[in-house]
Each structure stands twice: as C-alpha cells, then as structure tokens.
Amino acid sequence: MSSTLFDKVWDSHVVRKIEGGPDVFFIDRHFIHEVTSPVAFLGLKSRGLKVLYPERTFATADHNTPTINQHLPVEDPLSAKQLKALEDNSNEYGISHWGLGHQKNGIVHVVGPENGITFPGATIVCGDSHTSTHGAFGCIAFGIGTSEVEMVLSTQCIMQPKPKKMRINVNGQLGKGVTPKDVALYIISQLSTSGATGYFVEYAGDVFENMTMEGRMTVCNLSIEMGARGGMIAPDETTFAYLKDKPLSLKGEAWDKAVAHWKTLKTDEGAKFDKELTFNASDIEPMITYGTNPGMGIGISKQIPDAEAVEGGVATYKKSLDYMGYNENDAMIGKKIDYVFLGSCTNGRIEDFRAFASIVKGKKKADHVTAWLVPGSHEVEDKIKEEGILDIITEAGFTLRQPGCSACLAMNDDKIPAGKYAVSTSNRNFEGRQGPGSRTLLASPLVAAAAAVTGVVTDPRELL
Amino acid sequence: MAYDKFNILTSTAVPLPLENVDTDQIIPARFLKATKREGFGDNLFRDWRYNNDGSPKESFVLNNPIYSGKILVGGKNFGSGSSREHAAWAVYDYGFRCVVSSFFADIFRNNCLNVGVLPVQVSPEFSEKIFTAIYDDPNTEIEVHLPNQTITIKSTGAQESFEINSYKKENMLNGFDDIDYLQNIKGEIESFANDLLL
Ligand code: SF4
C-alpha cells in the first residue's frame, strides 16, 4: 500500500496503540531549555523517577539569556535561577548541556541541526512550539508542554493522537527578493492561523526541492503559525550533504547504511492526504504583516485589507489594527519603523545574515533605527566573522550581538518599547510578544535590511 | 502533576468572545521565569487585565464583578501560538476547570487535558447561544457533564454534545495523567527502543 512520508515516520515510532485513545509515541531526540524544563524535573523528582535515556536528551540555554556580555553573571535573578536549574538537572541526570558561554551554545533549533543531532526520519520534541523547524530534515518534530517534557524524560514517550495529513505544494520559480520566509508568510496568510490545526503538513513541489536546508528550516519552523502540529520535507541529496560530517552525525559505514534508509523516506505515488493545497510561486512577493497574528500578512506592495474583506470577526480585526495604530486600506510601504530585529530560530542562520548583508552593503543604517542583529548560535556567529559579513554590517553602522532567542520572545532585556514598531525576522507578532506594548511587523531578512537602512517599510527589490 | 477529578461541573461562566486568543496573551513570556508551578493564576491575561502601574483595567472581563465562575468561554481558535503549558496552568490556577470554544489550537488543548482543564469544543452556533445567554443573564449556569459528554445552558435547556477520546476521558474522570500510564508499560518501551537503529 502506498503511504506518505508522515505515515512512514509516525507508524515506525508507535510503541502501542490505545483503543479510543492516543498512540504511545516514541521520541528519538529531545531538546530541553531553561524555561520549560525546570518544572518537569521537579515533577520527576517528586515522583522519584529517573531519566530513562539521558543520551537522547540535549540541553541548551537560549530563551532568557542576555545577548551582550555573556561572560558576566546573568543579572536577572529569575533567569539566573532557571539557567542554574538547567545546568544542575542536566548534570544530575547525565544530559549533555550546552550552557551560556559553551562553544556549541545557541538557539535550540539552530544548534540541533548544526551538530547533526537532528536526522531524517527522527521523531523530535522540545518544550517550544517551533520545534517544527526540524521537519526540514524529514522528521516528525513538534512542540510539547511541560507535562510532556516530564513524560519524555521519564519514559522517552508521549501520548499522541495521530494528526491528519495535509500536503502543501508550491511550484514554479520564486521571483527576485522572494525568500523562504515570504513563501511561509504567504501560505499562512492564505490559510489563516488556524487553517492547518489538527494536521501535520508535508511541503512538496519544486520550490521546496530547490531550497537550501536553511530555507527549508525557515518554512517548517513557521508551520505552527498556521495551526499545524508541524511540517516536513522529504530528505534528499541537499539534506544528506548538509548533515554529512556534522559533529554528531553518523560516520563511515553506519552513515552509508543510514542514507540508504533515509532515501526511502518519501511519499509514495498515489498516497492519500486528508487535504491538499497547491500554490504558484509566481503569486508570491516579499511579505510583511500588519496585524497581531502571523496570518495577517500581505505582499509588501499591497494595502491593509478592509475589515469586511477578511474572514472572522470584525471586532477582533479592528482591535488588532487599533493595537498596531494602523487603518484599513493603509499602504505598508513608507510606514515608519523604530526597530529591526534579525535573528531567532526562524531567520537567525548564516544565510539570513548573508541576505541582510547583501542589502546593507555600502549603505548606512537609518539614524532613528535601533537594530538588533542576533545570530542563532556561536557557529553562525563564527561564520559571520569568517565570511566578512561582520565587516560589511559594521561598515554600515550595525553591531552584532551574542546568540540567543532575544527579542523573539523578549524574556531577556531585548524588549521593544511600548508603541514602537519593529520589523522582525522572527515568527510571532502577537500583542506584547516582543515586549509589553510592542508592535511587530514580521518579514524576511531582506525586508528587515531594507527597513533598517531607509527607516521605513521598503520594498527590498528596489535595493537589490 | 495531580489535579482534581472532573465529573459534572455546573457553574456560571466568564465570556471572552475574542478570536485567536494566543498563549502570549493568556500568560506573557516574562512571567515564565518560575522554576515552580505556582501562582500563575495571578498573571492570567496579565496585559489585558492590568495597566502598566498594576492597577486593574476595568473594561476587561476578569475585572468585571458581574462575571465569574469556573468556566471560561472563549472565541474561535483559542490558545494558539506558543506551546507554553504555563497558559493551561494559569487557567487552572485562576480557578477555571473548563474552557469552551468553537475551535481550539492543538497544543493548548493537549496541555489543558494534561493539567486538568477540560477543553469543550462546541459548534459556532452553540458558542453564540452561550454568549447570548451569559450577556442576557450573567447568573446563567452552564452544566458540563463529562460522563455524558454534554454541555447545557441551564436557563434555556439548550444542549450540545462534545467529543473527547475515551482514554483522556477516563483520565479526567479519575484525575490520572499520562505519566501514570507510561510508567506501567516501561518494559514494552524499552524493548521497542532496543530495536531502533539510532
Ligand atoms: S527563537 Fe523564538 S521561537 Fe525560536 S526557540 Fe527561541 S523563543 Fe522559541
């Protein structure tokens, strides 16, 4: 019988099926960070349980860490306490821990793939919804709650009902200045933030086949923003080339054997999906959001839609525009901005910094703009230096910060002040996400760069 | 974490008819810095509920003494966004045992079930009926009957049934959680793991 990529990976990880209930689902790789794990360890202790397979769990500190002066003690006492808890728990249970200052430290979804912890056909979870990022490697990867973190620590399993399957095809050639981020924001704008709830998505079509691993990660990362549990892309030569010789990737014969297996991980001809959608690459332009959820995105040259034209409640829509200080039918081009944030597990990889640099090269940062450029990991940071990108951005008046989640969720000091506008390459524009009262415009690194040098929302195609 | 058993809940309800209420609103990230699970109810809907100076925003429904109860009735796509279980903790800790919506985000629904909050998904029409009933009379009681899987507006008798898988239902009725179950089949899990390549 023909089956989908998703079925192949899911079914091979079911330990037991419960009649009328969820599957007992085995987890190959588990990432933990300082914010959602302390309570899980507390639960473990109070029940007197141990960690079943410590070698399958990896800890990194990223969510609340400062992005300057990381060599100094963390000032915020609560953050420091969480970081200490992560370190102590990791040590106590024998889990590898890449804490602040460690050469391998960085955002969990950046360092996982970078080190070859992620591999095709794996099941991966973490107490962070953007765990879907790892789907780029043909994994079933998704975010879980703290109770589930405790389950994985103690039994390496969680209880999950099998989601429905959706395939999203994008075919054709992407236009100039159109990046993977734009493809994802476009799809979310078409589906809304709940359009894929209950589904697991497979992305297919030449647009994804031609994408780099970094691009695929950006797309899969944003799957959660349309409500999907996760998204995945079949592994291919691009995937294998990326993973080969990564520190924790298999080596020699074991690698060859694994690749032979990974090549079977694709959707068979004629396999059925519960829902299938197809889009044209040529319909996608650089995107930007104007509201308070990631589904409220439009092509950068377009105007903010009429309340009547959008699905859903008019009251909710107006509340959202009100928060943003925008009106129906406003053009986005030319809107003044105050902050630019380049970073996060969505767009904090080397390719994103290359894209940013391609625009700001030879130009100057607009005076009134505060820009936070935050690499996703030390490895990204090192490459930025090696490739001469640091020189380009420094020349243009920007500084580089140290790795972490930073203004993506603003748990550390990187908070956008109330009422200010930030063009952000991260993943969520919810009210207050980037700091109480902050206003977020989600966009690609190219759009962020264009805004950083002009000080207003600008079509990056004019600067390329 | 143990929670109270859920059987039949009859209570007045708090209306929050907004769509796409995300977990960043339910509990903003800056309140996730705890290393213990307590006190999250104080920060439930923090930025909608309080001004910057800590004074309550009178227009927000949780600050309106007319509305109270153990049931929160939200709009469509409730609980979207971040996977933080703290959102479900905050709902529980505040005193809600049930959230009603015409549509839930997946992770939030899951998290609720794991911490003892019953997510009840109703049709958009029924959701409207509940809002209307509460606005007509804030003392309207809603009955959530888990054994029968029904939700009833007491004043009008309007009723609808809701879905929950039988495994989760048993758990809620008994106050069990998944870890209890998984612990019991550890041997099976270990032999499964032994056969894996990686
Ligand atoms: S960058 Fe943002 S989305 Fe990614 S792991 Fe960090 S907080 Fe989560």
XYZ file of C-alpha atoms and ligand atoms in Angstrom:
670
model
C 0.000 0.000 0.000
C 1.317 3.452 -0.768
C 1.898 5.668 2.229
C 3.016 9.178 2.951
C 6.336 10.284 4.383
C 4.469 11.243 7.531
C 2.880 7.784 7.887
C 6.230 6.067 7.436
C 7.870 8.040 10.204
C 4.872 8.074 12.529
C 3.993 4.398 12.249
C 7.557 3.284 12.866
C 7.510 5.101 16.220
C 4.278 3.781 17.685
C 5.051 1.626 20.709
C 1.413 0.847 21.396
C -1.983 1.882 20.125
C -4.670 2.590 22.687
C -8.213 1.752 21.684
C -10.193 5.002 21.507
C -7.163 6.938 22.630
C -3.801 8.304 21.583
C -0.756 6.360 20.403
C 2.164 5.763 22.721
C 4.717 7.548 20.600
C 8.482 7.033 20.899
C 10.752 10.070 20.784
C 14.235 9.760 19.254
C 15.602 13.166 20.197
C 14.530 15.533 22.925
C 15.727 19.101 23.365
C 15.308 20.995 26.598
C 15.940 24.600 27.550
C 15.867 26.593 30.760
C 12.290 27.877 30.634
C 10.055 24.864 30.113
C 12.155 22.163 31.784
C 12.604 23.089 35.488
C 9.040 22.196 36.457
C 9.299 18.932 34.511
C 12.378 17.919 36.514
C 10.574 18.915 39.679
C 7.747 16.562 38.728
C 10.252 13.814 38.016
C 11.788 14.263 41.439
C 8.523 14.370 43.299
C 7.553 11.049 41.726
C 11.004 9.615 42.363
C 11.634 8.863 38.672
C 14.891 8.927 36.737
C 15.692 9.876 33.155
C 15.304 6.734 31.054
C 17.647 7.630 28.152
C 19.751 10.675 29.047
C 21.723 10.248 25.805
C 18.591 11.120 23.810
C 18.095 14.489 25.500
C 20.132 17.641 24.797
C 20.076 20.831 26.819
C 20.868 24.334 25.637
C 20.278 27.700 27.272
C 18.680 30.219 24.920
C 15.261 31.607 25.869
C 16.125 34.072 28.615
C 19.854 34.581 28.056
C 21.378 38.039 27.554
C 22.801 38.825 24.103
C 25.581 41.081 25.342
C 28.309 40.457 27.919
C 27.582 36.766 28.168
C 30.844 36.310 30.054
C 29.374 38.194 33.033
C 26.954 36.637 35.529
C 23.335 36.895 34.385
C 21.852 39.877 36.190
C 18.204 38.934 36.301
C 17.879 36.653 39.359
C 14.943 34.670 38.000
C 16.693 33.976 34.698
C 19.856 33.039 36.519
C 17.878 30.616 38.642
C 16.378 28.927 35.582
C 19.799 28.637 33.931
C 21.235 27.142 37.078
C 18.346 24.679 37.299
C 19.008 23.553 33.721
C 22.669 23.047 34.442
C 22.107 21.230 37.736
C 19.399 18.995 36.337
C 21.498 18.146 33.277
C 24.462 17.258 35.451
C 22.408 15.269 37.882
C 20.829 13.143 35.165
C 23.767 12.912 32.761
C 22.337 15.045 29.951
C 24.686 16.978 27.628
C 24.375 20.619 28.469
C 25.448 23.489 26.250
C 25.045 26.387 28.622
C 25.785 30.038 28.236
C 29.347 30.560 27.043
C 29.725 26.984 25.741
C 31.115 26.933 22.215
C 28.078 24.982 20.993
C 25.526 27.194 22.713
C 22.751 28.781 20.695
C 19.049 28.578 19.933
C 17.871 25.022 20.344
C 16.510 24.717 16.798
C 19.669 26.153 15.309
C 22.225 24.074 17.210
C 20.333 20.775 16.843
C 20.677 20.555 13.053
C 24.068 22.278 13.076
C 25.517 19.472 15.177
C 23.799 16.575 13.458
C 21.560 15.753 16.413
C 18.656 16.070 14.006
C 18.490 13.307 11.398
C 15.978 12.209 8.733
C 13.065 10.112 9.906
C 13.581 11.044 13.553
C 10.875 11.997 15.998
C 11.899 15.139 17.836
C 10.202 17.142 20.560
C 11.014 20.144 22.717
C 9.056 22.406 25.010
C 8.950 25.070 22.311
C 6.398 25.177 19.531
C 8.953 25.969 16.812
C 10.413 22.515 17.192
C 8.647 22.055 13.853
C 11.881 23.509 12.381
C 13.491 20.062 12.365
C 10.828 18.835 9.940
C 13.095 20.269 7.242
C 15.104 17.042 7.564
C 12.111 14.750 7.100
C 11.483 14.495 10.841
C 8.254 14.499 12.758
C 9.101 17.326 15.100
C 6.774 19.355 17.261
C 6.432 21.389 20.427
C 5.171 19.919 23.679
C 4.072 21.149 27.087
C 5.952 20.731 30.330
C 3.957 17.649 31.433
C 5.064 16.012 28.210
C 8.673 17.032 28.816
C 8.388 15.080 32.054
C 6.957 12.102 30.144
C 9.794 12.102 27.645
C 12.421 12.394 30.345
C 10.989 9.508 32.309
C 9.788 7.192 29.527
C 11.035 8.620 26.192
C 7.406 8.548 25.035
C 4.403 10.808 24.862
C 0.770 10.078 24.210
C -0.358 11.491 20.894
C -3.363 11.005 18.707
C -2.169 10.744 15.101
C -2.864 14.041 13.305
C -4.489 14.283 9.894
C -2.277 14.802 6.854
C -2.078 17.807 4.601
C 0.198 18.368 1.625
C 1.060 21.867 0.508
C 2.610 22.149 -2.948
C 4.316 25.259 -4.219
C 5.505 25.056 -7.789
C 7.334 27.390 -10.136
C 10.099 29.905 -9.770
C 10.319 32.400 -6.916
C 10.743 36.000 -8.016
C 13.628 38.289 -7.168
C 13.762 39.180 -3.469
C 11.286 36.451 -2.535
C 12.693 34.251 0.218
C 11.552 31.100 2.076
C 10.155 33.373 4.793
C 7.904 35.013 2.231
C 6.720 31.630 0.990
C 5.772 30.669 4.546
C 4.107 34.005 5.387
C 2.205 33.784 2.108
C 0.896 30.294 2.884
C -0.124 31.360 6.406
C -1.914 34.412 5.024
C -3.875 32.108 2.726
C -4.693 29.521 5.394
C -5.047 31.772 8.478
C -3.509 30.895 11.833
C -5.910 28.004 12.334
C -6.110 26.696 8.773
C -3.929 23.682 9.447
C -4.996 22.916 13.023
C -5.251 19.173 13.518
C -2.932 18.475 10.585
C 0.661 17.607 10.026
C 1.917 19.200 6.825
C 4.209 17.894 4.118
C 5.668 20.561 1.843
C 6.252 19.446 -1.717
C 6.957 20.888 -5.133
C 9.961 22.406 -6.853
C 10.126 25.490 -4.674
C 10.991 23.337 -1.644
C 13.112 20.916 -3.634
C 15.273 23.808 -4.773
C 15.561 25.330 -1.333
C 18.664 25.128 0.855
C 18.368 23.445 4.253
C 18.329 26.865 5.893
C 15.344 27.853 3.755
C 13.535 24.602 4.456
C 14.075 25.133 8.170
C 12.518 28.591 7.933
C 9.450 27.164 6.204
C 8.985 24.204 8.552
C 9.607 26.488 11.523
C 6.535 28.544 10.636
C 4.212 25.538 10.200
C 2.943 26.047 13.719
C 1.773 29.567 12.811
C -0.971 28.151 10.613
C -2.029 25.873 13.432
C -0.279 22.726 12.160
C 1.417 20.482 14.657
C 4.428 20.515 12.385
C 5.620 20.411 8.814
C 8.114 18.211 6.998
C 10.013 17.948 3.742
C 11.276 14.670 2.294
C 15.024 14.243 2.753
C 17.133 14.368 -0.408
C 20.726 14.972 -1.513
C 20.574 18.523 -0.134
C 19.680 17.092 3.276
C 22.407 14.454 3.227
C 25.045 16.946 2.083
C 24.107 19.267 4.942
C 24.311 16.538 7.597
C 27.398 14.729 6.390
C 30.352 15.231 8.727
C 28.410 17.214 11.296
C 29.897 16.551 14.764
C 27.218 14.089 15.896
C 26.251 12.670 12.500
C 26.926 9.004 11.842
C 30.252 8.191 10.210
C 31.589 5.670 7.688
C 29.584 2.554 7.056
C 26.890 3.483 9.534
C 26.351 6.717 7.632
C 26.029 4.910 4.288
C 23.561 2.478 5.742
C 21.504 5.286 7.224
C 21.457 7.228 3.948
C 20.195 4.149 2.112
C 17.313 4.013 4.582
C 16.666 7.749 4.502
C 16.257 7.590 0.740
C 13.111 5.524 1.264
C 11.574 8.303 3.348
C 9.290 9.930 0.817
C 5.626 9.904 -0.026
C 4.746 7.092 -2.399
C 2.949 7.748 -5.641
C -0.800 7.695 -5.044
C -0.609 8.059 -1.238
C -3.618 9.866 0.203
C -3.736 13.109 2.140
C -6.736 14.391 4.071
C -6.236 17.744 2.435
C -4.063 19.020 -0.396
C -3.351 22.615 -1.423
C -1.335 23.994 -4.303
C 0.108 27.474 -4.770
C 2.061 29.198 -7.517
C 5.488 30.584 -6.732
C 4.875 33.477 -9.094
C 1.981 34.750 -6.933
C 4.314 35.375 -4.001
C 6.011 38.705 -3.388
C 8.059 39.852 -0.401
C 5.614 39.708 2.516
C 5.004 41.786 5.608
C 2.480 41.516 8.440
C 0.323 44.442 9.534
C -1.626 42.923 12.435
C -1.278 40.873 15.581
C -1.144 37.343 14.289
C 1.094 35.815 11.617
C -1.877 35.207 9.334
C -2.298 38.962 8.929
C 0.292 39.277 6.196
C 0.215 40.851 2.740
C 2.502 41.389 -0.207
C 4.630 44.393 0.670
C 3.211 46.490 -2.185
C -0.386 45.911 -1.045
C -2.727 47.778 1.252
C -4.113 46.677 4.598
C -7.381 44.862 3.824
C -10.849 46.100 4.657
C -12.421 44.579 7.760
C -15.244 43.387 5.524
C -12.805 41.554 3.268
C -11.221 39.435 5.977
C -12.598 36.248 7.418
C -13.511 36.167 11.051
C -14.803 38.752 13.442
C -14.709 42.434 12.576
C -14.276 43.331 16.251
C -11.181 41.170 16.620
C -9.759 42.606 13.406
C -10.346 46.214 14.428
C -8.871 45.592 17.886
C -5.790 44.279 16.160
C -5.379 47.261 13.796
C -6.013 49.561 16.712
C -3.195 47.964 18.638
C -0.909 48.424 15.643
C -2.018 52.021 15.124
C -2.935 51.239 11.513
C -6.048 51.787 9.419
C -7.814 49.734 6.825
C -6.538 50.495 3.317
C -3.233 51.984 4.528
C -0.284 51.177 2.287
C 2.520 49.381 4.123
C 5.303 50.900 2.033
C 6.599 54.032 3.712
C 5.398 53.208 7.237
C 7.924 54.468 9.736
C 9.705 51.901 11.863
C 11.832 52.189 15.002
C 13.498 48.811 15.500
C 14.849 45.995 13.374
C 15.388 42.502 14.731
C 17.375 39.995 12.689
C 17.517 36.650 14.423
C 15.506 33.791 16.027
C 15.187 30.149 15.047
C 13.172 31.320 12.044
C 15.809 33.567 10.466
C 18.939 33.530 12.594
C 21.111 31.331 10.373
C 24.085 32.203 8.225
C 22.016 32.532 5.063
C 19.845 35.134 6.758
C 22.883 37.200 7.665
C 24.177 36.894 4.109
C 20.844 38.160 2.816
C 20.809 41.049 5.277
C 24.362 41.993 4.320
C 23.546 41.896 0.601
C 21.196 44.832 1.113
C 23.031 46.946 3.682
C 26.391 46.628 1.961
C 27.689 50.088 1.116
C 24.714 51.804 2.804
C 24.161 53.224 6.278
C 21.716 52.323 8.990
C 18.974 54.945 9.295
C 19.743 57.168 12.290
C 16.482 56.687 14.144
C 16.518 52.892 13.814
C 17.758 50.637 16.613
C 18.898 47.343 15.138
C 19.472 44.086 16.994
C 21.353 41.529 14.947
C 21.422 38.289 16.880
C 22.998 35.129 15.451
C 21.244 31.852 16.186
C 24.382 30.213 17.559
C 28.110 30.652 18.083
C 28.675 28.685 14.920
C 26.608 31.214 12.968
C 28.481 34.000 14.733
C 31.812 32.477 13.715
C 30.747 32.179 10.099
C 29.569 35.778 10.077
C 33.097 36.757 11.030
C 34.844 34.317 8.674
C 32.804 35.340 5.661
C 33.474 39.036 6.130
C 29.820 39.768 6.886
C 30.774 41.371 10.167
C 32.888 43.923 8.292
C 30.040 44.756 5.922
C 27.485 45.303 8.658
C 29.912 47.179 10.886
C 30.751 49.472 7.981
C 27.014 50.111 7.581
C 26.679 51.103 11.229
C 25.348 47.883 12.741
C 26.680 45.861 15.657
C 26.447 42.142 16.208
C 25.076 40.707 19.442
C 25.633 37.285 21.014
C 23.438 34.237 20.302
C 20.051 33.578 21.880
C 16.305 33.899 21.371
C 16.487 37.575 22.264
C 13.632 39.770 21.029
C 11.796 36.807 19.547
C 10.030 36.449 22.875
C 11.708 39.222 24.846
C 12.280 37.267 28.030
C 15.668 38.881 28.431
C 16.409 42.612 28.221
C 15.885 42.780 24.446
C 12.411 44.269 24.598
C 10.845 46.563 22.021
C 9.389 49.536 23.951
C 5.636 50.118 24.084
C 4.189 51.689 20.958
C 7.355 51.241 18.893
C 7.395 49.481 15.543
C 9.819 46.650 14.881
C 10.443 44.853 11.627
C 11.331 41.389 12.874
C 12.528 38.260 11.166
C 11.094 36.158 13.988
C 7.828 34.267 13.981
C 5.196 35.955 16.106
C 3.634 39.384 16.032
C 1.216 38.798 18.911
C 0.385 41.730 21.158
C 3.303 42.286 23.503
C 5.311 39.360 22.146
C 8.425 41.478 21.734
C 7.849 43.466 24.912
C 4.737 44.970 26.533
C 3.013 47.234 24.001
C 5.474 46.409 21.209
C 4.284 46.408 17.598
C 5.774 43.784 15.333
C 5.949 43.580 11.545
C 7.105 40.106 10.552
C 9.192 39.908 7.412
C 12.215 38.348 5.732
C 15.837 39.353 6.394
C 15.787 41.269 3.082
C 12.760 43.331 4.103
C 14.306 43.872 7.542
C 17.537 45.081 5.946
C 15.715 47.444 3.588
C 13.801 48.923 6.520
C 16.976 49.224 8.586
C 18.699 51.431 6.020
C 15.701 53.523 4.968
C 13.910 53.742 8.325
C 10.574 52.964 6.702
C 8.938 49.863 5.244
C 10.624 49.488 1.875
C 10.375 47.019 -0.979
C 13.743 45.218 -0.887
C 13.596 44.607 -4.634
C 14.400 48.265 -5.126
C 17.674 47.859 -3.256
C 18.867 44.574 -4.698
C 1.047 16.657 38.481
C -2.076 15.586 40.253
C -5.259 17.533 39.614
C -8.835 17.325 40.860
C -11.104 14.771 39.257
C -13.624 16.125 36.807
C -17.152 14.804 36.671
C -20.095 17.173 36.365
C -19.411 20.872 36.577
C -22.256 23.341 36.981
C -21.167 26.937 37.133
C -21.670 30.420 35.854
C -19.256 31.359 33.082
C -16.967 34.186 32.039
C -17.349 35.372 28.423
C -14.329 36.342 26.317
C -15.642 36.484 22.760
C -12.343 37.306 21.045
C -10.855 35.186 18.284
C -7.294 33.878 18.081
C -6.560 34.419 21.758
C -2.932 33.286 21.805
C -0.979 31.898 24.724
C 1.203 35.018 24.826
C -1.957 36.866 25.929
C -3.019 34.104 28.317
C 0.367 34.397 30.020
C 3.059 36.741 28.673
C 6.586 35.330 28.354
C 8.028 37.493 31.099
C 6.004 35.509 33.639
C 7.517 32.212 32.601
C 10.574 32.606 34.761
C 9.368 30.431 37.598
C 11.086 27.186 38.493
C 7.983 26.036 40.361
C 4.417 25.608 39.273
C 2.528 28.023 41.456
C 0.928 31.437 41.347
C 0.381 31.567 37.595
C -3.287 32.498 38.010
C -2.277 35.963 39.178
C -0.808 36.663 35.774
C -3.550 35.114 33.667
C -4.259 37.591 30.832
C -1.850 39.929 32.585
C -1.600 42.637 29.920
C -5.308 42.707 29.225
C -6.133 42.638 32.902
C -3.749 45.224 34.365
C -2.350 48.603 33.432
C 1.394 49.156 33.493
C 1.152 50.530 37.021
C -0.508 47.318 38.192
C -3.994 48.789 38.537
C -6.785 46.655 37.058
C -8.210 47.588 33.640
C -11.859 47.919 34.404
C -13.003 47.126 30.901
C -11.518 43.627 30.969
C -13.977 40.893 31.774
C -11.979 39.291 34.610
C -12.179 42.620 36.417
C -15.916 42.855 35.986
C -17.577 41.520 39.168
C -20.743 40.685 37.222
C -19.000 37.730 35.620
C -17.468 34.851 37.497
C -17.395 31.076 37.548
C -15.319 28.040 36.737
C -15.984 28.085 33.014
C -14.251 30.360 30.542
C -15.996 30.799 27.201
C -13.576 31.961 24.515
C -13.805 32.804 20.814
C -12.621 30.784 17.867
C -9.043 29.445 17.712
C -8.474 29.724 21.426
C -4.936 29.069 22.716
C -2.974 29.457 19.506
C 0.746 30.186 19.426
C 3.378 29.222 21.948
C 3.364 25.721 23.430
C 3.852 27.013 26.971
C 1.913 24.777 29.337
C 2.023 27.717 31.724
C -1.025 29.018 29.840
C -3.049 25.999 30.918
C -1.599 26.232 34.442
C -2.656 29.868 34.640
C -6.187 28.989 33.546
C -6.359 26.206 36.141
C -4.675 28.176 38.879
C -7.066 31.090 38.411
C -9.909 28.695 39.119
C -11.237 27.694 35.722
C -11.835 23.987 35.222
C -13.294 24.183 31.741
C -12.698 26.268 28.629
C -15.365 26.384 25.936
C -14.607 27.447 22.372
C -15.800 26.726 18.856
C -12.203 25.840 17.959
C -9.029 25.110 19.925
C -5.399 25.239 18.944
C -3.896 21.739 19.207
C -1.106 22.140 21.717
C -3.198 24.198 24.114
C -5.966 21.600 24.018
C -3.439 18.880 24.783
C -1.867 20.864 27.587
C -5.276 21.516 29.154
C -6.083 17.827 29.185
C -2.756 17.122 30.843
C -3.320 19.557 33.690
C -6.981 19.029 34.489
C -8.721 21.712 32.465
C -11.442 20.293 30.220
C -11.495 21.836 26.728
C -15.037 21.662 25.351
C -15.380 22.323 21.646
C -18.872 23.393 20.584
C -20.381 24.473 17.264
C -20.130 28.174 16.367
C -23.927 28.405 16.761
C -23.862 26.939 20.244
C -20.985 29.200 21.186
C -23.156 32.166 20.133
C -26.021 30.825 22.239
C -23.796 30.659 25.291
C -22.555 34.211 24.820
C -26.112 35.459 24.357
C -27.306 33.604 27.461
C -24.482 34.994 29.593
C -24.974 38.534 28.332
C -28.728 38.274 28.950
C -28.133 36.997 32.444
C -24.652 36.747 33.923
C -26.022 34.339 36.531
C -26.856 31.790 33.862
C -25.455 28.431 34.785
C -23.764 26.106 32.348
C -23.557 22.413 33.041
C -20.637 20.435 31.682
C -21.350 16.742 32.044
C -18.220 14.764 31.289
C -19.667 11.240 31.669
C -22.404 12.064 29.141
C -20.176 14.426 27.129
C -22.807 17.158 27.047
C -22.880 20.863 27.710
C -26.162 22.510 28.682
C -27.277 26.088 29.155
C -29.442 25.684 32.240
C -31.726 28.666 31.640
C -32.747 27.692 28.119
C -32.123 23.962 28.215
C -30.110 24.223 25.006
C -27.714 21.314 24.847
C -24.935 20.015 22.678
C -22.645 17.033 22.944
C -18.869 17.306 22.700
C -16.040 14.973 21.792
C -13.226 13.658 23.923
C -11.336 10.441 23.354
C -12.198 7.705 25.798
C -8.672 7.443 27.161
C -8.462 11.135 28.078
C -11.982 10.994 29.442
C -11.056 8.196 31.836
C -8.018 10.193 32.915
C -10.058 13.316 33.630
C -12.741 11.371 35.493
C -10.102 9.763 37.694
C -7.581 12.574 37.956
C -4.886 10.398 36.330
C -2.236 11.649 33.985
C -0.260 10.116 31.139
C 2.858 9.506 33.192
C 0.991 7.025 35.362
C 0.082 5.113 32.217
C 3.538 5.276 30.641
C 5.268 4.125 33.802
C 3.228 0.962 33.684
C 4.420 -0.027 30.215
C 8.088 0.807 30.617
C 9.198 -2.726 29.735
C 7.403 -2.513 26.425
C 9.017 0.862 25.715
C 12.487 -0.448 26.494
C 12.185 -3.420 24.184
C 10.919 -1.079 21.461
C 13.944 1.178 21.950
C 16.336 -1.779 21.768
C 15.273 -2.437 18.191
C 15.965 1.093 16.971
C 18.917 1.912 14.738
C 19.586 5.353 16.156
S 13.911 31.982 18.800
Fe 11.820 32.295 19.490
S 10.623 30.671 18.608
Fe 12.777 30.117 18.409
S 13.235 28.810 20.143
Fe 13.696 30.895 20.732
S 11.820 31.726 21.630
Fe 11.266 29.841 20.568
